[in-house]
PDB file of C-alpha atoms in Angstrom:
ATOM      1  CA  UNK A   1     -35.725 -19.044 -24.503  1.00  0.00           C
ATOM      2  CA  UNK A   2     -34.138 -22.132 -25.979  1.00  0.00           C
ATOM      3  CA  UNK A   3     -30.922 -23.441 -24.507  1.00  0.00           C
ATOM      4  CA  UNK A   4     -29.167 -22.917 -27.792  1.00  0.00           C
ATOM      5  CA  UNK A   5     -29.929 -19.202 -27.977  1.00  0.00           C
ATOM      6  CA  UNK A   6     -28.911 -18.745 -24.370  1.00  0.00           C
ATOM      7  CA  UNK A   7     -25.545 -20.392 -24.920  1.00  0.00           C
ATOM      8  CA  UNK A   8     -25.107 -18.386 -28.090  1.00  0.00           C
ATOM      9  CA  UNK A   9     -25.725 -15.192 -26.136  1.00  0.00           C
ATOM     10  CA  UNK A  10     -23.193 -16.184 -23.554  1.00  0.00           C
ATOM     11  CA  UNK A  11     -20.553 -16.868 -26.177  1.00  0.00           C
ATOM     12  CA  UNK A  12     -21.377 -13.541 -27.752  1.00  0.00           C
ATOM     13  CA  UNK A  13     -20.946 -11.827 -24.401  1.00  0.00           C
ATOM     14  CA  UNK A  14     -17.617 -13.586 -23.808  1.00  0.00           C
ATOM     15  CA  UNK A  15     -16.421 -12.467 -27.233  1.00  0.00           C
ATOM     16  CA  UNK A  16     -17.574  -8.866 -26.686  1.00  0.00           C
ATOM     17  CA  UNK A  17     -15.819  -8.812 -23.334  1.00  0.00           C
ATOM     18  CA  UNK A  18     -12.646 -10.163 -24.916  1.00  0.00           C
ATOM     19  CA  UNK A  19     -12.828  -7.517 -27.663  1.00  0.00           C
ATOM     20  CA  UNK A  20     -13.472  -4.679 -25.228  1.00  0.00           C
ATOM     21  CA  UNK A  21     -10.545  -5.807 -23.110  1.00  0.00           C
ATOM     22  CA  UNK A  22      -8.263  -5.982 -26.126  1.00  0.00           C
ATOM     23  CA  UNK A  23      -9.228  -2.566 -27.523  1.00  0.00           C
ATOM     24  CA  UNK A  24      -8.918  -0.901 -24.145  1.00  0.00           C
ATOM     25  CA  UNK A  25      -5.777  -2.831 -23.233  1.00  0.00           C
ATOM     26  CA  UNK A  26      -7.325  -4.107 -20.043  1.00  0.00           C
ATOM     27  CA  UNK A  27      -4.888  -6.560 -18.500  1.00  0.00           C
ATOM     28  CA  UNK A  28      -6.935  -7.698 -15.595  1.00  0.00           C
ATOM     29  CA  UNK A  29     -10.581  -7.825 -14.591  1.00  0.00           C
ATOM     30  CA  UNK A  30     -11.849  -9.356 -11.394  1.00  0.00           C
ATOM     31  CA  UNK A  31     -15.085  -9.348  -9.469  1.00  0.00           C
ATOM     32  CA  UNK A  32     -15.336 -11.139  -6.180  1.00  0.00           C
ATOM     33  CA  UNK A  33     -14.024 -11.402  -2.688  1.00  0.00           C
ATOM     34  CA  UNK A  34     -10.879  -9.348  -2.054  1.00  0.00           C
ATOM     35  CA  UNK A  35      -8.535 -10.924   0.475  1.00  0.00           C
ATOM     36  CA  UNK A  36      -4.840 -10.692   1.230  1.00  0.00           C
ATOM     37  CA  UNK A  37      -4.279 -13.808  -0.919  1.00  0.00           C
ATOM     38  CA  UNK A  38      -6.079 -12.192  -3.863  1.00  0.00           C
ATOM     39  CA  UNK A  39      -4.063  -9.006  -3.350  1.00  0.00           C
ATOM     40  CA  UNK A  40      -0.799 -10.936  -3.428  1.00  0.00           C
ATOM     41  CA  UNK A  41      -1.846 -12.914  -6.499  1.00  0.00           C
ATOM     42  CA  UNK A  42      -2.885  -9.847  -8.502  1.00  0.00           C
ATOM     43  CA  UNK A  43       0.107  -7.770  -7.603  1.00  0.00           C
ATOM     44  CA  UNK A  44       2.535 -10.526  -8.567  1.00  0.00           C
ATOM     45  CA  UNK A  45       0.597 -11.240 -11.770  1.00  0.00           C
ATOM     46  CA  UNK A  46       0.697  -7.574 -12.742  1.00  0.00           C
ATOM     47  CA  UNK A  47       4.372  -7.370 -11.816  1.00  0.00           C
ATOM     48  CA  UNK A  48       5.159 -10.311 -14.108  1.00  0.00           C
ATOM     49  CA  UNK A  49       3.158  -8.821 -16.987  1.00  0.00           C
ATOM     50  CA  UNK A  50       4.900  -5.479 -16.643  1.00  0.00           C
ATOM     51  CA  UNK A  51       8.335  -7.079 -16.431  1.00  0.00           C
ATOM     52  CA  UNK A  52       7.591  -8.884 -19.694  1.00  0.00           C
ATOM     53  CA  UNK A  53       6.439  -5.669 -21.331  1.00  0.00           C
ATOM     54  CA  UNK A  54       9.695  -3.999 -20.268  1.00  0.00           C
ATOM     55  CA  UNK A  55       7.931  -1.239 -18.434  1.00  0.00           C
ATOM     56  CA  UNK A  56      10.347   1.046 -16.550  1.00  0.00           C
ATOM     57  CA  UNK A  57      11.107  -0.036 -12.991  1.00  0.00           C
ATOM     58  CA  UNK A  58       9.784   3.195 -11.605  1.00  0.00           C
ATOM     59  CA  UNK A  59       6.392   2.736 -13.249  1.00  0.00           C
ATOM     60  CA  UNK A  60       6.288  -0.929 -12.222  1.00  0.00           C
ATOM     61  CA  UNK A  61       6.892  -0.002  -8.608  1.00  0.00           C
ATOM     62  CA  UNK A  62       4.213   2.672  -8.653  1.00  0.00           C
ATOM     63  CA  UNK A  63       1.629   0.350 -10.209  1.00  0.00           C
ATOM     64  CA  UNK A  64       2.456  -2.263  -7.581  1.00  0.00           C
ATOM     65  CA  UNK A  65       2.171   0.246  -4.725  1.00  0.00           C
ATOM     66  CA  UNK A  66      -1.117   1.690  -5.899  1.00  0.00           C
ATOM     67  CA  UNK A  67      -2.645  -1.743  -6.487  1.00  0.00           C
ATOM     68  CA  UNK A  68      -1.801  -2.828  -2.966  1.00  0.00           C
ATOM     69  CA  UNK A  69      -3.408   0.258  -1.438  1.00  0.00           C
ATOM     70  CA  UNK A  70      -6.527  -0.006  -3.623  1.00  0.00           C
ATOM     71  CA  UNK A  71      -7.011  -3.701  -2.884  1.00  0.00           C
ATOM     72  CA  UNK A  72      -6.326  -3.358   0.826  1.00  0.00           C
ATOM     73  CA  UNK A  73      -8.833  -0.498   0.945  1.00  0.00           C
ATOM     74  CA  UNK A  74     -11.472  -2.897  -0.383  1.00  0.00           C
ATOM     75  CA  UNK A  75     -10.470  -5.753   1.894  1.00  0.00           C
ATOM     76  CA  UNK A  76     -10.654  -3.462   4.911  1.00  0.00           C
ATOM     77  CA  UNK A  77     -13.422  -1.006   4.153  1.00  0.00           C
ATOM     78  CA  UNK A  78     -15.862  -2.396   1.582  1.00  0.00           C
ATOM     79  CA  UNK A  79     -19.451  -2.728   2.761  1.00  0.00           C
ATOM     80  CA  UNK A  80     -21.884  -5.411   1.675  1.00  0.00           C
ATOM     81  CA  UNK A  81     -25.160  -5.332  -0.235  1.00  0.00           C
ATOM     82  CA  UNK A  82     -27.087  -7.186   2.430  1.00  0.00           C
ATOM     83  CA  UNK A  83     -26.669  -7.876   6.104  1.00  0.00           C
ATOM     84  CA  UNK A  84     -26.065 -11.605   5.735  1.00  0.00           C
ATOM     85  CA  UNK A  85     -23.237 -11.179   3.257  1.00  0.00           C
ATOM     86  CA  UNK A  86     -19.858 -11.279   4.929  1.00  0.00           C
ATOM     87  CA  UNK A  87     -17.264 -11.143   2.196  1.00  0.00           C
ATOM     88  CA  UNK A  88     -15.612  -7.928   1.259  1.00  0.00           C
ATOM     89  CA  UNK A  89     -16.095  -7.908  -2.447  1.00  0.00           C
ATOM     90  CA  UNK A  90     -15.164  -5.570  -5.203  1.00  0.00           C
ATOM     91  CA  UNK A  91     -14.169  -5.187  -8.795  1.00  0.00           C
ATOM     92  CA  UNK A  92     -10.630  -4.552  -9.952  1.00  0.00           C
ATOM     93  CA  UNK A  93      -9.475  -3.540 -13.395  1.00  0.00           C
ATOM     94  CA  UNK A  94      -6.013  -2.690 -14.651  1.00  0.00           C
ATOM     95  CA  UNK A  95      -5.589  -1.139 -18.066  1.00  0.00           C
ATOM     96  CA  UNK A  96      -2.517  -0.028 -19.936  1.00  0.00           C
ATOM     97  CA  UNK A  97      -2.970   2.922 -22.228  1.00  0.00           C
ATOM     98  CA  UNK A  98      -0.465   4.723 -24.400  1.00  0.00           C
ATOM     99  CA  UNK A  99       0.366   7.281 -21.713  1.00  0.00           C
ATOM    100  CA  UNK A 100      -0.724   5.717 -18.479  1.00  0.00           C
ATOM    101  CA  UNK A 101      -1.856   2.763 -16.436  1.00  0.00           C
ATOM    102  CA  UNK A 102      -5.273   2.977 -14.869  1.00  0.00           C
ATOM    103  CA  UNK A 103      -6.253   1.017 -11.812  1.00  0.00           C
ATOM    104  CA  UNK A 104      -9.989   1.026 -11.367  1.00  0.00           C
ATOM    105  CA  UNK A 105     -11.580  -0.417  -8.268  1.00  0.00           C
ATOM    106  CA  UNK A 106     -15.206  -0.525  -7.234  1.00  0.00           C
ATOM    107  CA  UNK A 107     -16.964  -1.571  -4.076  1.00  0.00           C
ATOM    108  CA  UNK A 108     -20.201  -1.184  -2.182  1.00  0.00           C
ATOM    109  CA  UNK A 109     -20.293   1.599   0.395  1.00  0.00           C
ATOM    110  CA  UNK A 110     -22.946   2.629   2.945  1.00  0.00           C
ATOM    111  CA  UNK A 111     -24.520   5.919   1.906  1.00  0.00           C
ATOM    112  CA  UNK A 112     -23.902   7.298   5.388  1.00  0.00           C
ATOM    113  CA  UNK A 113     -20.146   7.080   4.803  1.00  0.00           C
ATOM    114  CA  UNK A 114     -20.198   8.968   1.500  1.00  0.00           C
ATOM    115  CA  UNK A 115     -20.071  12.594   2.743  1.00  0.00           C
ATOM    116  CA  UNK A 116     -16.975  11.881   4.851  1.00  0.00           C
ATOM    117  CA  UNK A 117     -15.210  10.015   2.063  1.00  0.00           C
ATOM    118  CA  UNK A 118     -16.114  12.703  -0.487  1.00  0.00           C
ATOM    119  CA  UNK A 119     -14.693  15.358   1.792  1.00  0.00           C
ATOM    120  CA  UNK A 120     -11.386  13.463   2.156  1.00  0.00           C
ATOM    121  CA  UNK A 121     -11.149  12.894  -1.597  1.00  0.00           C
ATOM    122  CA  UNK A 122     -11.840  16.545  -2.390  1.00  0.00           C
ATOM    123  CA  UNK A 123      -9.353  17.690   0.203  1.00  0.00           C
ATOM    124  CA  UNK A 124      -6.664  15.375  -1.196  1.00  0.00           C
ATOM    125  CA  UNK A 125      -7.398  16.538  -4.749  1.00  0.00           C
ATOM    126  CA  UNK A 126      -7.031  20.180  -3.732  1.00  0.00           C
ATOM    127  CA  UNK A 127      -3.442  19.682  -2.544  1.00  0.00           C
ATOM    128  CA  UNK A 128      -0.160  19.834  -4.427  1.00  0.00           C
ATOM    129  CA  UNK A 129       2.815  17.538  -3.788  1.00  0.00           C
ATOM    130  CA  UNK A 130       3.988  19.525  -0.793  1.00  0.00           C
ATOM    131  CA  UNK A 131       0.509  19.762   0.679  1.00  0.00           C
ATOM    132  CA  UNK A 132       0.046  16.018   0.323  1.00  0.00           C
ATOM    133  CA  UNK A 133       3.334  15.399   2.078  1.00  0.00           C
ATOM    134  CA  UNK A 134       2.325  17.554   5.063  1.00  0.00           C
ATOM    135  CA  UNK A 135      -1.117  15.967   5.246  1.00  0.00           C
ATOM    136  CA  UNK A 136       0.522  12.538   5.167  1.00  0.00           C
ATOM    137  CA  UNK A 137       2.898  13.437   7.999  1.00  0.00           C
ATOM    138  CA  UNK A 138       0.099  14.980  10.027  1.00  0.00           C
ATOM    139  CA  UNK A 139      -2.134  11.908   9.591  1.00  0.00           C
ATOM    140  CA  UNK A 140       0.577   9.417  10.357  1.00  0.00           C
ATOM    141  CA  UNK A 141       1.379  11.191  13.610  1.00  0.00           C
ATOM    142  CA  UNK A 142      -2.206  11.821  14.710  1.00  0.00           C
ATOM    143  CA  UNK A 143      -4.071   8.759  13.550  1.00  0.00           C
ATOM    144  CA  UNK A 144      -4.087   5.730  15.713  1.00  0.00           C
ATOM    145  CA  UNK A 145      -4.353   2.568  13.707  1.00  0.00           C
ATOM    146  CA  UNK A 146      -8.005   1.607  13.558  1.00  0.00           C
ATOM    147  CA  UNK A 147      -9.015  -1.847  14.715  1.00  0.00           C
ATOM    148  CA  UNK A 148      -8.903  -2.968  11.105  1.00  0.00           C
ATOM    149  CA  UNK A 149      -5.260  -1.987  10.897  1.00  0.00           C
ATOM    150  CA  UNK A 150      -5.747   0.790   8.365  1.00  0.00           C
ATOM    151  CA  UNK A 151      -4.375   4.215   9.042  1.00  0.00           C
ATOM    152  CA  UNK A 152      -6.634   6.199   6.696  1.00  0.00           C
ATOM    153  CA  UNK A 153      -3.529   7.011   4.721  1.00  0.00           C
ATOM    154  CA  UNK A 154      -4.186   4.923   1.634  1.00  0.00           C
ATOM    155  CA  UNK A 155      -5.822   7.599  -0.491  1.00  0.00           C
ATOM    156  CA  UNK A 156      -3.217  10.232   0.391  1.00  0.00           C
ATOM    157  CA  UNK A 157      -0.507   7.746  -0.503  1.00  0.00           C
ATOM    158  CA  UNK A 158      -2.089   6.949  -3.874  1.00  0.00           C
ATOM    159  CA  UNK A 159      -2.353  10.668  -4.709  1.00  0.00           C
ATOM    160  CA  UNK A 160       1.263  11.236  -3.652  1.00  0.00           C
ATOM    161  CA  UNK A 161       2.697   8.354  -5.608  1.00  0.00           C
ATOM    162  CA  UNK A 162       0.702   8.829  -8.805  1.00  0.00           C
ATOM    163  CA  UNK A 163       0.974  12.621  -8.910  1.00  0.00           C
ATOM    164  CA  UNK A 164      -2.519  12.524 -10.436  1.00  0.00           C
ATOM    165  CA  UNK A 165      -5.889  13.571  -9.074  1.00  0.00           C
ATOM    166  CA  UNK A 166      -8.054  10.784  -7.707  1.00  0.00           C
ATOM    167  CA  UNK A 167     -11.013  10.289  -9.987  1.00  0.00           C
ATOM    168  CA  UNK A 168     -14.125   8.883  -8.344  1.00  0.00           C
ATOM    169  CA  UNK A 169     -17.838   8.296  -8.707  1.00  0.00           C
ATOM    170  CA  UNK A 170     -20.690   7.146  -6.515  1.00  0.00           C
ATOM    171  CA  UNK A 171     -23.589   5.255  -8.128  1.00  0.00           C
ATOM    172  CA  UNK A 172     -26.528   4.968  -5.811  1.00  0.00           C
ATOM    173  CA  UNK A 173     -27.845   1.399  -5.636  1.00  0.00           C
ATOM    174  CA  UNK A 174     -30.633   1.957  -3.094  1.00  0.00           C
ATOM    175  CA  UNK A 175     -31.425   4.034   0.018  1.00  0.00           C
ATOM    176  CA  UNK A 176     -28.724   2.266   2.022  1.00  0.00           C
ATOM    177  CA  UNK A 177     -25.805   1.676  -0.274  1.00  0.00           C
ATOM    178  CA  UNK A 178     -23.954   2.977  -3.320  1.00  0.00           C
ATOM    179  CA  UNK A 179     -21.212   1.710  -5.567  1.00  0.00           C
ATOM    180  CA  UNK A 180     -17.935   3.593  -5.161  1.00  0.00           C
ATOM    181  CA  UNK A 181     -15.582   3.655  -8.137  1.00  0.00           C
ATOM    182  CA  UNK A 182     -12.032   4.924  -7.785  1.00  0.00           C
ATOM    183  CA  UNK A 183      -9.699   5.416 -10.728  1.00  0.00           C
ATOM    184  CA  UNK A 184      -5.983   5.880 -10.088  1.00  0.00           C
ATOM    185  CA  UNK A 185      -3.797   6.957 -12.985  1.00  0.00           C
ATOM    186  CA  UNK A 186      -0.074   6.238 -13.205  1.00  0.00           C
ATOM    187  CA  UNK A 187       1.749   8.065 -15.974  1.00  0.00           C
ATOM    188  CA  UNK A 188       4.093   5.917 -18.024  1.00  0.00           C
ATOM    189  CA  UNK A 189       6.747   8.534 -18.551  1.00  0.00           C
TER     190      UNK A 189
ATOM    191  CA  UNK B   1      19.075 -10.448  25.032  1.00  0.00           C
ATOM    192  CA  UNK B   2      17.256 -12.715  22.596  1.00  0.00           C
ATOM    193  CA  UNK B   3      17.969 -12.314  18.927  1.00  0.00           C
ATOM    194  CA  UNK B   4      15.074 -11.688  16.564  1.00  0.00           C
ATOM    195  CA  UNK B   5      15.688 -13.179  13.157  1.00  0.00           C
ATOM    196  CA  UNK B   6      12.628 -13.366  10.929  1.00  0.00           C
ATOM    197  CA  UNK B   7      12.836 -14.575   7.361  1.00  0.00           C
ATOM    198  CA  UNK B   8      10.847 -12.396   4.956  1.00  0.00           C
ATOM    199  CA  UNK B   9       7.980 -13.564   2.774  1.00  0.00           C
ATOM    200  CA  UNK B  10       6.294 -11.891  -0.180  1.00  0.00           C
ATOM    201  CA  UNK B  11       4.282  -9.724   2.188  1.00  0.00           C
ATOM    202  CA  UNK B  12       6.410  -9.501   5.334  1.00  0.00           C
ATOM    203  CA  UNK B  13       9.965  -8.179   5.735  1.00  0.00           C
ATOM    204  CA  UNK B  14      13.210  -9.760   6.935  1.00  0.00           C
ATOM    205  CA  UNK B  15      13.924  -8.611  10.454  1.00  0.00           C
ATOM    206  CA  UNK B  16      17.195  -8.929  12.331  1.00  0.00           C
ATOM    207  CA  UNK B  17      17.534  -7.467  15.803  1.00  0.00           C
ATOM    208  CA  UNK B  18      20.723  -8.485  17.568  1.00  0.00           C
ATOM    209  CA  UNK B  19      22.016  -6.381  20.439  1.00  0.00           C
ATOM    210  CA  UNK B  20      25.249  -8.319  20.886  1.00  0.00           C
ATOM    211  CA  UNK B  21      26.412  -8.072  17.276  1.00  0.00           C
ATOM    212  CA  UNK B  22      24.877  -4.626  16.835  1.00  0.00           C
ATOM    213  CA  UNK B  23      22.765  -5.677  13.861  1.00  0.00           C
ATOM    214  CA  UNK B  24      19.436  -3.957  13.476  1.00  0.00           C
ATOM    215  CA  UNK B  25      17.740  -4.279  10.121  1.00  0.00           C
ATOM    216  CA  UNK B  26      14.327  -4.424   8.492  1.00  0.00           C
ATOM    217  CA  UNK B  27      14.385  -5.198   4.782  1.00  0.00           C
ATOM    218  CA  UNK B  28      12.203  -6.389   1.927  1.00  0.00           C
ATOM    219  CA  UNK B  29       8.481  -5.885   1.631  1.00  0.00           C
ATOM    220  CA  UNK B  30       6.031  -4.997   4.313  1.00  0.00           C
ATOM    221  CA  UNK B  31       2.372  -5.316   3.427  1.00  0.00           C
ATOM    222  CA  UNK B  32       0.997  -7.805   5.921  1.00  0.00           C
ATOM    223  CA  UNK B  33      -2.726  -8.142   6.350  1.00  0.00           C
ATOM    224  CA  UNK B  34      -2.439  -7.811  10.102  1.00  0.00           C
ATOM    225  CA  UNK B  35       0.286  -5.263  10.700  1.00  0.00           C
ATOM    226  CA  UNK B  36      -0.126  -5.224  14.472  1.00  0.00           C
ATOM    227  CA  UNK B  37       0.244  -8.976  14.824  1.00  0.00           C
ATOM    228  CA  UNK B  38       3.430  -9.036  12.756  1.00  0.00           C
ATOM    229  CA  UNK B  39       5.099  -6.085  14.454  1.00  0.00           C
ATOM    230  CA  UNK B  40       4.078  -6.692  18.073  1.00  0.00           C
ATOM    231  CA  UNK B  41       7.082  -8.888  18.982  1.00  0.00           C
ATOM    232  CA  UNK B  42       9.373  -6.404  17.262  1.00  0.00           C
ATOM    233  CA  UNK B  43       7.999  -3.440  19.197  1.00  0.00           C
ATOM    234  CA  UNK B  44       8.216  -5.447  22.418  1.00  0.00           C
ATOM    235  CA  UNK B  45      11.833  -6.316  21.674  1.00  0.00           C
ATOM    236  CA  UNK B  46      12.701  -2.669  21.104  1.00  0.00           C
ATOM    237  CA  UNK B  47      10.994  -1.687  24.379  1.00  0.00           C
ATOM    238  CA  UNK B  48      13.206  -4.172  26.166  1.00  0.00           C
ATOM    239  CA  UNK B  49      16.284  -3.024  24.267  1.00  0.00           C
ATOM    240  CA  UNK B  50      15.655   0.607  25.168  1.00  0.00           C
ATOM    241  CA  UNK B  51      16.039  -0.218  28.850  1.00  0.00           C
ATOM    242  CA  UNK B  52      19.701  -1.018  28.261  1.00  0.00           C
ATOM    243  CA  UNK B  53      20.535   0.165  24.770  1.00  0.00           C
ATOM    244  CA  UNK B  54      24.012   0.053  23.232  1.00  0.00           C
ATOM    245  CA  UNK B  55      25.882   3.368  23.285  1.00  0.00           C
ATOM    246  CA  UNK B  56      25.670   3.446  19.528  1.00  0.00           C
ATOM    247  CA  UNK B  57      22.858   1.920  17.443  1.00  0.00           C
ATOM    248  CA  UNK B  58      22.793   1.847  13.685  1.00  0.00           C
ATOM    249  CA  UNK B  59      19.343   0.826  12.467  1.00  0.00           C
ATOM    250  CA  UNK B  60      18.928  -0.071   8.796  1.00  0.00           C
ATOM    251  CA  UNK B  61      15.721   0.170   6.843  1.00  0.00           C
ATOM    252  CA  UNK B  62      16.123  -1.384   3.428  1.00  0.00           C
ATOM    253  CA  UNK B  63      12.569  -1.661   2.283  1.00  0.00           C
ATOM    254  CA  UNK B  64      11.504  -2.234  -1.242  1.00  0.00           C
ATOM    255  CA  UNK B  65       7.923  -1.400  -0.434  1.00  0.00           C
ATOM    256  CA  UNK B  66       5.717  -0.858   2.592  1.00  0.00           C
ATOM    257  CA  UNK B  67       1.989  -0.249   2.668  1.00  0.00           C
ATOM    258  CA  UNK B  68       0.396   2.622   4.542  1.00  0.00           C
ATOM    259  CA  UNK B  69      -0.656   0.362   7.396  1.00  0.00           C
ATOM    260  CA  UNK B  70       3.018  -0.500   7.928  1.00  0.00           C
ATOM    261  CA  UNK B  71       4.047   3.152   7.686  1.00  0.00           C
ATOM    262  CA  UNK B  72       2.410   3.893  11.027  1.00  0.00           C
ATOM    263  CA  UNK B  73       4.253   1.037  12.723  1.00  0.00           C
ATOM    264  CA  UNK B  74       7.551   2.174  11.230  1.00  0.00           C
ATOM    265  CA  UNK B  75       6.910   5.549  12.872  1.00  0.00           C
ATOM    266  CA  UNK B  76       6.250   3.743  16.164  1.00  0.00           C
ATOM    267  CA  UNK B  77       9.617   2.010  15.844  1.00  0.00           C
ATOM    268  CA  UNK B  78      11.358   5.308  15.100  1.00  0.00           C
ATOM    269  CA  UNK B  79       9.670   7.005  18.062  1.00  0.00           C
ATOM    270  CA  UNK B  80      11.043   4.308  20.343  1.00  0.00           C
ATOM    271  CA  UNK B  81      14.546   5.024  19.063  1.00  0.00           C
ATOM    272  CA  UNK B  82      13.949   8.731  19.507  1.00  0.00           C
ATOM    273  CA  UNK B  83      13.444   8.008  23.198  1.00  0.00           C
ATOM    274  CA  UNK B  84      16.740   6.158  23.255  1.00  0.00           C
ATOM    275  CA  UNK B  85      18.360   9.272  21.781  1.00  0.00           C
ATOM    276  CA  UNK B  86      16.687  11.403  24.464  1.00  0.00           C
ATOM    277  CA  UNK B  87      18.256   9.131  27.048  1.00  0.00           C
ATOM    278  CA  UNK B  88      21.687  10.156  25.821  1.00  0.00           C
ATOM    279  CA  UNK B  89      22.527   7.261  23.486  1.00  0.00           C
ATOM    280  CA  UNK B  90      23.606   7.607  19.888  1.00  0.00           C
ATOM    281  CA  UNK B  91      21.280   6.319  17.158  1.00  0.00           C
ATOM    282  CA  UNK B  92      21.624   6.601  13.393  1.00  0.00           C
ATOM    283  CA  UNK B  93      18.992   5.488  10.907  1.00  0.00           C
ATOM    284  CA  UNK B  94      20.436   4.103   7.687  1.00  0.00           C
ATOM    285  CA  UNK B  95      17.626   4.607   5.192  1.00  0.00           C
ATOM    286  CA  UNK B  96      18.293   2.628   2.011  1.00  0.00           C
ATOM    287  CA  UNK B  97      16.498   3.390  -1.217  1.00  0.00           C
ATOM    288  CA  UNK B  98      16.718   1.941  -4.689  1.00  0.00           C
ATOM    289  CA  UNK B  99      17.835   4.246  -7.496  1.00  0.00           C
ATOM    290  CA  UNK B 100      14.475   3.724  -9.207  1.00  0.00           C
ATOM    291  CA  UNK B 101      12.539   4.477  -6.076  1.00  0.00           C
ATOM    292  CA  UNK B 102      12.375   8.210  -5.422  1.00  0.00           C
ATOM    293  CA  UNK B 103       9.241   7.602  -3.357  1.00  0.00           C
ATOM    294  CA  UNK B 104      11.262   5.577  -0.861  1.00  0.00           C
ATOM    295  CA  UNK B 105      13.761   8.409  -0.432  1.00  0.00           C
ATOM    296  CA  UNK B 106      10.879  10.834   0.126  1.00  0.00           C
ATOM    297  CA  UNK B 107       9.341   8.480   2.664  1.00  0.00           C
ATOM    298  CA  UNK B 108      12.621   8.525   4.595  1.00  0.00           C
ATOM    299  CA  UNK B 109      12.790  12.307   4.466  1.00  0.00           C
ATOM    300  CA  UNK B 110       9.252  12.527   5.796  1.00  0.00           C
ATOM    301  CA  UNK B 111      10.141  10.357   8.770  1.00  0.00           C
ATOM    302  CA  UNK B 112      13.273  12.429   9.353  1.00  0.00           C
ATOM    303  CA  UNK B 113      11.014  15.511   9.539  1.00  0.00           C
ATOM    304  CA  UNK B 114       8.899  13.894  12.229  1.00  0.00           C
ATOM    305  CA  UNK B 115      11.487  12.294  14.529  1.00  0.00           C
ATOM    306  CA  UNK B 116      14.621  13.750  16.093  1.00  0.00           C
ATOM    307  CA  UNK B 117      17.109  11.118  14.931  1.00  0.00           C
ATOM    308  CA  UNK B 118      19.849  11.585  12.339  1.00  0.00           C
ATOM    309  CA  UNK B 119      19.137   9.829   9.036  1.00  0.00           C
ATOM    310  CA  UNK B 120      21.752   8.635   6.544  1.00  0.00           C
ATOM    311  CA  UNK B 121      20.372   7.998   3.083  1.00  0.00           C
ATOM    312  CA  UNK B 122      22.001   5.126   1.248  1.00  0.00           C
ATOM    313  CA  UNK B 123      21.412   4.663  -2.464  1.00  0.00           C
ATOM    314  CA  UNK B 124      21.586   1.144  -3.855  1.00  0.00           C
ATOM    315  CA  UNK B 125      21.236  -0.417  -7.285  1.00  0.00           C
ATOM    316  CA  UNK B 126      20.260  -3.933  -8.371  1.00  0.00           C
TER     317      UNK B 126
END
């Protein structure tokens, strides 16, 4: 393939991406290492964008809260594609629709961990507000902070604060790992 | 007793713990990467304080946001004050929440369900 065609294709891709982002009102897309610094940068960026758009304070706070939990989940729990990779990587997308914000995160997960995670997600999705509150209290009392500093409370917290079901998917990549996609929805009114 | 006075950052809270002046407050944001490292000196301080606590302690939480990793440590702090209550001292938790932040009020109520310490809820605006 000639260099010219290749560069043309890239420009075409960049334009398509731009268009898709515009039509779907995607404010932020990121793929890469997720660290505390990245978390802080994205949350403050999103906060600034929302403040400009005059989003209600309540919604702004919820989007901020959910982003932190989603990103810290990746930085603490994401697995890697191969043994020699060390970074905890993931994708992050924030979109603003007419009725809601969506925060979509994706990361690699070991297949062995999927049944346990699925069970937690299903359990959380089966509970109403009151049920989530009791589960949260129970977990906070029982769970000792794991060595990574997480308390396994992130998903319950997201469900509580958004008042929406957690939407998720697992795409198998190979016998060892899958790609886990979590979509959190925050209603705008 | 030493005074703890930590200036907050965009991911760690302001902390003032002063036995002599009776000021006990955690405020701002708490989402540190390493929760245990940040809170260890604070928990140690409270352990020391509990050995000779003031007759009356008013502890203020005025948090704008805390992540779930911090929520466990906040419970640890409250449990230490519960012990102080069990030892016959008076403790009141002043739980501040912003008018736009129902979730923060609920978080306080959840803690109040878990620990045996009286909570006062204080609404604030910008």
